[in-house]
mmCIF file of C-alpha atoms in Angstrom:
data_model
loop_
_atom_site.group_PDB
_atom_site.id
_atom_site.type_symbol
_atom_site.label_atom_id
_atom_site.label_comp_id
_atom_site.label_asym_id
_atom_site.label_seq_id
_atom_site.Cartn_x
_atom_site.Cartn_y
_atom_site.Cartn_z
ATOM 1 C CA MET A 16 18.328 -14.290 12.151
ATOM 2 C CA THR A 17 16.304 -11.244 11.166
ATOM 3 C CA THR A 18 17.434 -7.765 12.176
ATOM 4 C CA GLU A 19 15.277 -4.692 12.317
ATOM 5 C CA THR A 20 16.024 -1.936 9.852
ATOM 6 C CA ASP A 21 16.285 1.668 11.025
ATOM 7 C CA THR A 22 12.963 2.330 9.323
ATOM 8 C CA THR A 23 11.237 -0.483 11.207
ATOM 9 C CA ARG A 24 12.738 0.645 14.518
ATOM 10 C CA THR A 25 11.657 4.238 13.899
ATOM 11 C CA LEU A 26 8.122 3.187 13.074
ATOM 12 C CA ARG A 27 7.726 0.666 15.870
ATOM 13 C CA GLY A 28 7.967 3.446 18.474
ATOM 14 C CA ASP A 29 5.131 5.594 17.153
ATOM 15 C CA LEU A 30 3.143 3.271 14.881
ATOM 16 C CA GLY A 31 0.008 3.498 17.009
ATOM 17 C CA ALA A 32 -0.142 7.255 16.529
ATOM 18 C CA LYS A 33 0.741 6.879 12.858
ATOM 19 C CA ALA A 34 -2.069 4.380 12.285
ATOM 20 C CA ALA A 35 -4.516 6.724 14.027
ATOM 21 C CA THR A 36 -3.549 9.595 11.743
ATOM 22 C CA THR A 37 -3.223 7.567 8.543
ATOM 23 C CA GLY A 38 -6.956 7.900 7.901
ATOM 24 C CA GLY A 39 -6.476 11.681 7.845
ATOM 25 C CA ILE A 40 -3.421 11.333 5.630
ATOM 26 C CA LEU A 41 -5.430 9.217 3.188
ATOM 27 C CA GLY A 42 -7.898 12.052 2.785
ATOM 28 C CA ALA A 43 -5.304 14.823 2.688
ATOM 29 C CA LEU A 44 -3.253 13.193 -0.056
ATOM 30 C CA ALA A 45 -6.175 11.800 -2.046
ATOM 31 C CA MET A 46 -5.747 14.223 -4.943
ATOM 32 C CA THR A 47 -2.083 13.389 -5.585
ATOM 33 C CA SER A 48 -0.194 10.294 -6.648
ATOM 34 C CA CYS A 49 1.102 10.267 -3.070
ATOM 35 C CA CYS A 50 -2.214 8.843 -1.891
ATOM 36 C CA ILE A 51 -0.516 5.578 -2.803
ATOM 37 C CA LEU A 52 1.948 5.830 0.102
ATOM 38 C CA PRO A 53 -0.542 5.620 2.978
ATOM 39 C CA LEU A 54 -2.400 2.819 1.207
ATOM 40 C CA LEU A 55 0.829 0.849 0.903
ATOM 41 C CA LEU A 56 1.638 1.468 4.570
ATOM 42 C CA VAL A 57 -1.727 0.411 5.961
ATOM 43 C CA SER A 58 -2.239 -2.616 3.682
ATOM 44 C CA GLY A 59 1.269 -4.063 3.351
ATOM 45 C CA ARG A 60 0.651 -4.849 -0.318
ATOM 46 C CA ARG A 61 3.215 -4.621 -3.092
ATOM 47 C CA PHE A 62 3.253 -1.458 -5.202
ATOM 48 C CA ALA A 63 1.909 -3.190 -8.330
ATOM 49 C CA GLU A 64 -0.750 -5.091 -6.348
ATOM 50 C CA LEU A 65 -2.167 -1.812 -5.110
ATOM 51 C CA CYS A 66 -1.769 0.239 -8.278
ATOM 52 C CA ASN A 67 -2.571 -2.217 -11.080
ATOM 53 C CA GLY A 68 -6.330 -1.685 -11.017
ATOM 54 C CA ARG A 69 -6.938 -5.459 -11.152
ATOM 55 C CA SER A 70 -6.497 -6.315 -7.476
ATOM 56 C CA ILE A 71 -9.640 -6.371 -5.362
ATOM 57 C CA PHE A 72 -9.884 -5.185 -1.763
ATOM 58 C CA ALA A 73 -13.331 -6.211 -0.534
ATOM 59 C CA PRO A 74 -14.907 -5.569 2.865
ATOM 60 C CA SER A 75 -14.498 -8.228 5.514
ATOM 61 C CA ALA A 76 -16.550 -9.244 8.538
ATOM 62 C CA HIS A 77 -13.911 -7.518 10.689
ATOM 63 C CA ALA A 78 -13.669 -3.719 10.393
ATOM 64 C CA GLN A 79 -9.835 -3.715 10.312
ATOM 65 C CA TYR A 80 -9.500 -6.383 7.593
ATOM 66 C CA THR A 81 -10.005 -6.605 3.849
ATOM 67 C CA VAL A 82 -10.474 -9.623 1.607
ATOM 68 C CA PHE A 83 -7.673 -9.360 -0.934
ATOM 69 C CA THR A 84 -7.572 -10.852 -4.420
ATOM 70 C CA GLY A 85 -4.675 -10.301 -6.795
ATOM 71 C CA GLN A 86 -1.490 -11.468 -5.110
ATOM 72 C CA LEU A 87 1.574 -11.227 -7.335
ATOM 73 C CA LYS A 88 4.644 -13.443 -7.508
ATOM 74 C CA LYS A 89 2.654 -16.678 -7.459
ATOM 75 C CA ARG A 90 2.623 -19.218 -10.286
ATOM 76 C CA ARG A 91 -1.140 -19.741 -10.037
ATOM 77 C CA PRO A 92 -3.909 -17.350 -9.093
ATOM 78 C CA GLN A 93 -4.467 -17.422 -5.348
ATOM 79 C CA PRO A 94 -7.915 -17.579 -3.751
ATOM 80 C CA PRO A 95 -9.073 -14.427 -1.949
ATOM 81 C CA TYR A 96 -7.863 -14.161 1.638
ATOM 82 C CA SER A 97 -8.218 -11.757 4.549
ATOM 83 C CA ILE A 98 -5.420 -9.366 5.415
ATOM 84 C CA PRO A 99 -5.303 -7.036 8.416
ATOM 85 C CA LEU A 100 -5.254 -3.292 7.848
ATOM 86 C CA LEU A 101 -3.698 -0.698 10.136
ATOM 87 C CA VAL A 102 -6.816 1.488 9.755
ATOM 88 C CA PRO A 103 -10.530 0.702 9.483
ATOM 89 C CA TYR A 104 -11.557 -0.699 6.095
ATOM 90 C CA ASP A 105 -13.816 2.305 5.433
ATOM 91 C CA SER A 106 -10.832 4.692 5.593
ATOM 92 C CA PHE A 107 -8.782 2.405 3.371
ATOM 93 C CA ALA A 108 -11.637 2.078 0.861
ATOM 94 C CA LYS A 109 -11.986 5.884 0.610
ATOM 95 C CA GLY A 110 -8.283 6.238 -0.137
ATOM 96 C CA LEU A 111 -8.405 3.394 -2.672
ATOM 97 C CA LEU A 112 -11.406 4.967 -4.395
ATOM 98 C CA ALA A 113 -9.555 8.291 -4.619
ATOM 99 C CA LEU A 114 -6.574 6.478 -6.153
ATOM 100 C CA ARG A 115 -8.752 4.672 -8.702
ATOM 101 C CA GLN A 116 -10.454 7.950 -9.668
ATOM 102 C CA LYS A 117 -7.086 9.654 -10.093
ATOM 103 C CA GLN A 118 -5.811 6.725 -12.164
ATOM 104 C CA ALA A 119 -8.934 6.812 -14.369
ATOM 105 C CA MET A 120 -7.868 10.277 -15.511
ATOM 106 C CA LYS A 121 -4.570 8.794 -16.734
ATOM 107 C CA GLY A 122 -6.084 5.983 -18.838
ATOM 108 C CA THR A 123 -7.296 2.461 -18.295
ATOM 109 C CA VAL A 124 -4.816 1.350 -15.669
ATOM 110 C CA ALA A 125 -6.226 -2.182 -15.477
ATOM 111 C CA THR A 126 -4.932 -2.844 -19.006
ATOM 112 C CA PHE A 127 -1.352 -1.859 -18.112
ATOM 113 C CA THR A 128 1.217 -4.517 -17.296
ATOM 114 C CA ASN A 129 2.731 -4.477 -13.828
ATOM 115 C CA ALA A 130 5.976 -3.161 -15.352
ATOM 116 C CA GLN A 131 4.065 -0.290 -16.985
ATOM 117 C CA ILE A 132 2.329 0.494 -13.680
ATOM 118 C CA THR A 133 5.646 0.592 -11.860
ATOM 119 C CA ALA A 134 7.315 2.747 -14.529
ATOM 120 C CA ARG A 135 4.415 5.191 -14.627
ATOM 121 C CA PHE A 136 3.708 5.740 -10.933
ATOM 122 C CA GLN A 137 6.594 4.541 -8.754
ATOM 123 C CA PRO A 138 9.156 7.319 -9.473
ATOM 124 C CA ASN A 139 6.783 10.088 -8.336
ATOM 125 C CA VAL A 140 5.651 8.084 -5.339
ATOM 126 C CA GLN A 141 9.276 7.448 -4.309
ATOM 127 C CA ARG A 142 9.984 11.178 -4.623
ATOM 128 C CA GLY A 143 6.960 11.895 -2.432
ATOM 129 C CA LEU A 144 8.240 9.483 0.204
ATOM 130 C CA ALA A 145 11.697 11.099 0.139
ATOM 131 C CA ALA A 146 10.073 14.542 0.433
ATOM 132 C CA GLY A 147 8.277 13.575 3.633
ATOM 133 C CA ALA A 148 4.769 12.711 2.417
ATOM 134 C CA LEU A 149 4.546 10.172 5.273
ATOM 135 C CA PRO A 150 5.486 11.899 8.548
ATOM 136 C CA GLY A 151 7.861 9.817 10.639
ATOM 137 C CA MET A 152 9.408 7.958 7.723
ATOM 138 C CA PRO A 153 13.136 8.639 7.316
ATOM 139 C CA PRO A 154 13.932 10.495 4.058
ATOM 140 C CA SER A 155 16.167 7.600 3.002
ATOM 141 C CA SER A 156 13.183 5.203 3.033
ATOM 142 C CA HIS A 157 12.163 3.229 -0.020
ATOM 143 C CA ILE A 158 8.678 2.146 -1.000
ATOM 144 C CA HIS A 159 9.469 -1.464 -0.099
ATOM 145 C CA ASP A 160 10.256 -0.341 3.475
ATOM 146 C CA LEU A 161 6.540 0.302 3.923
ATOM 147 C CA ARG A 162 5.940 -3.468 3.873
ATOM 148 C CA ALA A 163 8.352 -3.869 6.803
ATOM 149 C CA ALA A 164 6.624 -1.024 8.646
ATOM 150 C CA TYR A 165 3.268 -2.705 8.025
ATOM 151 C CA VAL A 166 4.535 -6.005 9.436
ATOM 152 C CA ALA A 167 5.833 -4.170 12.515
ATOM 153 C CA GLY A 168 2.422 -2.526 12.930
ATOM 154 C CA VAL A 169 0.507 -5.772 12.600
ATOM 155 C CA ALA A 170 2.853 -7.493 15.046
ATOM 156 C CA ALA A 171 2.621 -4.663 17.611
#
C-alpha cells in the first residue's frame, strides 16, 4: 500500500496553480543553478537525466509532452518515449536552454559522468530548494520529492 508523503499532499492541493506559474518560475530562475528545480518538477526526470547534457527532450505532437531519450537505471539504452509535462513544451524548452547555456559556462557537461554531475550541481540545487526556490514546497523537501510531486500533478 502506498501512502502519500507530506510533500505530495501539500502539492496536490495547489498543483494547478503551481503548474500555471512554473513557466514564470522557469524564466525567473534561468540565470541560477536553481533553474534546475522547476525543470525537475515539471518533467519528473531524475536529477542526472536532466543535468547530464546527454539526455534529449524533443518536441512532441502534443504541446504538453516531450519525447525523452536518456533514461537512466536501465541495463540497455531505451528507445525515445513521450512523457507528459506539467507546463507547455515551449516553456520547458526555454528553461532547458537556459540551463544548458549556464552549464556551458562551467565546462563540457556532456563529458561528465552522472556522479560528477550530481557532485557538481546537486548540493547547490538542494540548498535552493531548502531556501524556498519553489514556492509551496516544504523546506524539508528533497530533490527526489519533486518526482512524487510530478506524479501527483500528472495524476490530478
